[in-house]
Amino acid sequence: MAKHWKRWLGGALLAALLAACAQVSTTAGGAVGVNRSQSMLLSSQEVEQMSAKSYAGELQKARAAGRLNTDPALTARVRRVSQRLIAQTPSFRPDARNWRWEVNVLTTDDMNAYAMAGGKIMVYTGLVKQLKLSDAELAAVIGHEISHALREHTRENMSQAYAQQMGLGLVGALVGLNDSQLKLASLVGDVTLSKPHSRTMESEADIMGLELMARAGYDPNAAVNVWQKMQAAGGGGGMEFLSTHPSGPTRIRDLQAHIPQVWPLYQAAPKKG
């Protein structure tokens, strides 16, 4: 009976905390119609400041190891593609034109890329070279990551984790859970609270990235190509990008289903070399 009461109390407290979160719409829907309301407990400013600090730390470590922007040609290429995509971000949120965007390349065999809150982008050389990405395929990857930043998925995840920690701390105080039990409860909370949203966030980043690349003049069909390449590479194991960016036939079908929505944007966009 006590176990059921503790579980009910924990769930009720978490529900109350999440209900107290601000309901926001971080972006316009665009042609692809992303319009999900998001629950935020932390402010954009807080998360952007933390992200900027974290990104600066990553740059410092990479620089100290002699692995930051060591391939001038690839760095220039990544930045060129990124800038074309960044120029299209106001279609989803006008304030993004004022972000302090940074684009850097880390020399490593690992295959990964990310964009932190506020527009801090990092692309790993292993991803570009091992998958032999074309510019359009590179645009699909970077557009996907930029979309995570535009939708403030980091802020959303951190808000959920923060609500979870606050709730668990209060539950622990009330029912006398020890530290190890709290850690276990935290793991359960992560699986039940955060993970169900990851698929939704990935889908949003996929289709928004598709629109960004189309508006920038990159063939959106390349997004399907690059995810097929990633899926094939992931089949061999050890691909970090796919550990946090699940792939599969469903994802590819979803991209294919949205290409007709963005195709007119691609046709109307100026094509650049």
Short mmCIF file of C-alpha atoms in Angstrom, two decimals, residues 4-194:
data_model
loop_
_atom_site.label_atom_id
_atom_site.label_comp_id
_atom_site.label_asym_id
_atom_site.label_seq_id
_atom_site.Cartn_x
_atom_site.Cartn_y
_atom_site.Cartn_z
CA HIS A 4 1.42 2.57 -4.30
CA TRP A 5 1.05 5.75 -2.25
CA LYS A 6 4.64 6.80 -2.93
CA ARG A 7 4.24 6.14 -6.64
CA TRP A 8 0.98 8.10 -6.73
CA LEU A 9 2.51 10.99 -4.79
CA GLY A 10 5.55 11.12 -7.06
CA GLY A 11 3.38 11.13 -10.14
CA ALA A 12 1.09 13.79 -8.74
CA LEU A 13 4.00 16.07 -7.81
CA LEU A 14 5.61 15.70 -11.23
CA ALA A 15 2.29 16.38 -12.91
CA ALA A 16 1.83 19.51 -10.79
CA LEU A 17 5.32 20.76 -11.65
CA LEU A 18 4.83 20.18 -15.35
CA ALA A 19 1.43 21.87 -15.20
CA ALA A 20 3.19 24.93 -13.76
CA CYS A 21 5.51 25.10 -16.78
CA ALA A 22 4.89 27.89 -19.26
CA GLN A 23 3.21 26.70 -22.43
CA VAL A 24 5.04 28.26 -25.34
CA SER A 25 5.29 28.05 -29.10
CA THR A 26 8.96 28.49 -29.93
CA THR A 27 8.58 28.68 -33.71
CA ALA A 28 6.11 29.40 -36.46
CA GLY A 29 4.76 26.28 -38.10
CA GLY A 30 6.32 26.86 -41.51
CA ALA A 31 5.15 25.05 -44.61
CA VAL A 32 5.54 21.71 -42.79
CA GLY A 33 3.19 22.75 -39.98
CA VAL A 34 5.17 22.18 -36.78
CA ASN A 35 2.88 23.66 -34.15
CA ARG A 36 3.18 21.57 -30.98
CA SER A 37 2.90 23.53 -27.72
CA GLN A 38 5.92 23.02 -25.44
CA SER A 39 6.18 23.05 -21.65
CA MET A 40 9.07 25.18 -20.39
CA LEU A 41 10.15 25.63 -16.79
CA LEU A 42 13.47 27.29 -17.61
CA SER A 43 13.93 30.52 -19.56
CA SER A 44 15.56 30.79 -22.97
CA GLN A 45 18.18 33.12 -21.50
CA GLU A 46 19.18 30.63 -18.81
CA VAL A 47 19.59 27.77 -21.26
CA GLU A 48 21.40 29.88 -23.87
CA GLN A 49 23.87 31.07 -21.26
CA MET A 50 24.55 27.53 -20.10
CA SER A 51 24.87 26.33 -23.69
CA ALA A 52 27.28 29.13 -24.59
CA LYS A 53 29.45 28.25 -21.61
CA SER A 54 29.39 24.56 -22.47
CA TYR A 55 30.18 25.23 -26.13
CA ALA A 56 33.09 27.49 -25.18
CA GLY A 57 34.43 24.65 -23.05
CA GLU A 58 34.19 22.23 -25.96
CA LEU A 59 36.03 24.68 -28.22
CA GLN A 60 38.75 25.13 -25.61
CA LYS A 61 39.26 21.38 -25.28
CA ALA A 62 39.32 20.90 -29.05
CA ARG A 63 41.74 23.78 -29.52
CA ALA A 64 44.06 22.45 -26.80
CA ALA A 65 44.05 19.03 -28.49
CA GLY A 66 44.79 20.56 -31.89
CA ARG A 67 41.52 19.28 -33.33
CA LEU A 68 39.55 22.48 -33.97
CA ASN A 69 39.06 23.55 -37.61
CA THR A 70 42.24 21.79 -38.74
CA ASP A 71 40.92 21.22 -42.26
CA PRO A 72 40.44 24.75 -43.71
CA ALA A 73 38.66 23.55 -46.85
CA LEU A 74 36.16 21.41 -44.94
CA THR A 75 35.63 24.13 -42.34
CA ALA A 76 34.89 26.67 -45.08
CA ARG A 77 32.50 24.21 -46.73
CA VAL A 78 30.62 23.48 -43.49
CA ARG A 79 30.34 27.18 -42.74
CA ARG A 80 29.15 27.98 -46.26
CA VAL A 81 26.38 25.38 -46.08
CA SER A 82 25.48 26.45 -42.55
CA GLN A 83 25.20 30.12 -43.49
CA ARG A 84 22.77 29.32 -46.31
CA LEU A 85 20.60 27.45 -43.83
CA ILE A 86 20.93 30.09 -41.11
CA ALA A 87 19.71 32.71 -43.58
CA GLN A 88 16.41 30.80 -43.77
CA THR A 89 15.81 30.48 -40.02
CA PRO A 90 13.65 33.65 -39.77
CA SER A 91 10.95 31.74 -41.65
CA PHE A 92 10.48 29.81 -38.41
CA ARG A 93 11.50 32.49 -35.89
CA PRO A 94 12.55 36.05 -36.78
CA ASP A 95 14.69 36.48 -33.65
CA ALA A 96 17.10 33.79 -34.89
CA ARG A 97 18.68 36.33 -37.24
CA ASN A 98 20.07 38.03 -34.12
CA TRP A 99 21.50 34.90 -32.52
CA ARG A 100 25.27 34.72 -32.08
CA TRP A 101 25.69 31.80 -34.44
CA GLU A 102 28.96 29.88 -34.32
CA VAL A 103 29.98 27.08 -36.68
CA ASN A 104 33.04 24.93 -36.06
CA VAL A 105 34.45 21.59 -37.14
CA LEU A 106 36.00 18.99 -34.84
CA THR A 107 38.61 16.67 -36.34
CA THR A 108 37.72 13.18 -35.17
CA ASP A 109 36.79 9.81 -36.63
CA ASP A 110 33.55 9.91 -34.65
CA MET A 111 30.44 10.55 -36.73
CA ASN A 112 28.38 13.21 -35.05
CA ALA A 113 27.05 16.78 -35.22
CA TYR A 114 25.09 18.98 -32.87
CA ALA A 115 23.67 22.47 -32.39
CA MET A 116 23.36 23.88 -28.90
CA ALA A 117 20.80 26.45 -27.80
CA GLY A 118 21.31 29.85 -29.35
CA GLY A 119 22.95 28.54 -32.52
CA LYS A 120 26.23 26.91 -31.45
CA ILE A 121 27.00 24.34 -34.16
CA MET A 122 29.65 21.63 -34.25
CA VAL A 123 30.21 19.17 -37.10
CA TYR A 124 32.57 16.20 -36.78
CA THR A 125 34.87 15.42 -39.69
CA GLY A 126 34.14 11.70 -39.37
CA LEU A 127 30.50 12.23 -40.25
CA VAL A 128 31.27 14.14 -43.45
CA LYS A 129 34.19 12.05 -44.62
CA GLN A 130 33.09 8.53 -43.72
CA LEU A 131 29.61 9.02 -45.17
CA LYS A 132 31.00 11.02 -48.12
CA LEU A 133 28.29 13.65 -47.71
CA SER A 134 27.43 15.91 -50.60
CA ASP A 135 26.65 19.55 -49.83
CA ALA A 136 22.93 18.79 -49.95
CA GLU A 137 23.36 15.84 -47.58
CA LEU A 138 25.47 17.98 -45.28
CA ALA A 139 22.67 20.57 -45.38
CA ALA A 140 20.22 17.88 -44.26
CA VAL A 141 22.34 17.08 -41.21
CA ILE A 142 23.02 20.69 -40.25
CA GLY A 143 19.43 21.73 -40.98
CA HIS A 144 18.24 18.99 -38.64
CA GLU A 145 20.53 20.24 -35.87
CA ILE A 146 19.62 23.89 -36.43
CA SER A 147 15.96 22.89 -36.12
CA HIS A 148 16.61 21.42 -32.68
CA ALA A 149 18.01 24.82 -31.67
CA LEU A 150 15.10 26.74 -33.20
CA ARG A 151 12.57 24.57 -31.39
CA GLU A 152 14.60 24.90 -28.17
CA HIS A 153 14.54 21.16 -27.59
CA THR A 154 17.47 21.48 -25.18
CA ARG A 155 15.44 23.90 -23.07
CA GLU A 156 12.45 21.59 -23.23
CA ASN A 157 14.47 18.56 -22.14
CA MET A 158 16.19 20.51 -19.39
CA SER A 159 12.83 21.83 -18.16
CA GLN A 160 11.51 18.29 -17.96
CA ALA A 161 14.62 17.08 -16.13
CA TYR A 162 14.48 20.04 -13.75
CA ALA A 163 10.83 19.39 -12.96
CA GLN A 164 11.68 15.76 -12.40
CA GLN A 165 14.53 16.58 -10.01
CA MET A 166 12.39 19.03 -8.04
CA GLY A 167 9.64 16.46 -7.76
CA LEU A 168 11.95 13.64 -6.76
CA GLY A 169 13.66 15.80 -4.15
CA LEU A 170 10.33 16.63 -2.57
CA VAL A 171 9.16 13.03 -2.75
CA GLY A 172 12.40 11.89 -1.11
CA ALA A 173 11.98 14.35 1.73
CA LEU A 174 8.39 13.30 2.30
CA VAL A 175 8.73 9.53 2.14
CA GLY A 176 12.32 9.02 3.29
CA LEU A 177 13.93 7.60 0.17
CA ASN A 178 17.71 7.19 0.39
CA ASP A 179 20.20 8.42 -2.23
CA SER A 180 20.42 5.15 -4.14
CA GLN A 181 16.65 4.91 -4.29
CA LEU A 182 16.45 8.48 -5.55
CA LYS A 183 18.98 7.67 -8.30
CA LEU A 184 16.91 4.69 -9.34
CA ALA A 185 13.78 6.83 -9.28
CA SER A 186 15.61 9.39 -11.39
CA LEU A 187 16.42 6.74 -13.98
CA VAL A 188 12.81 5.63 -14.08
CA GLY A 189 11.71 9.25 -14.36
CA ASP A 190 14.07 9.79 -17.29
CA VAL A 191 12.67 6.81 -19.15
CA THR A 192 9.04 7.63 -18.47
CA LEU A 193 9.16 11.42 -18.71
CA SER A 194 11.89 12.39 -21.18
#
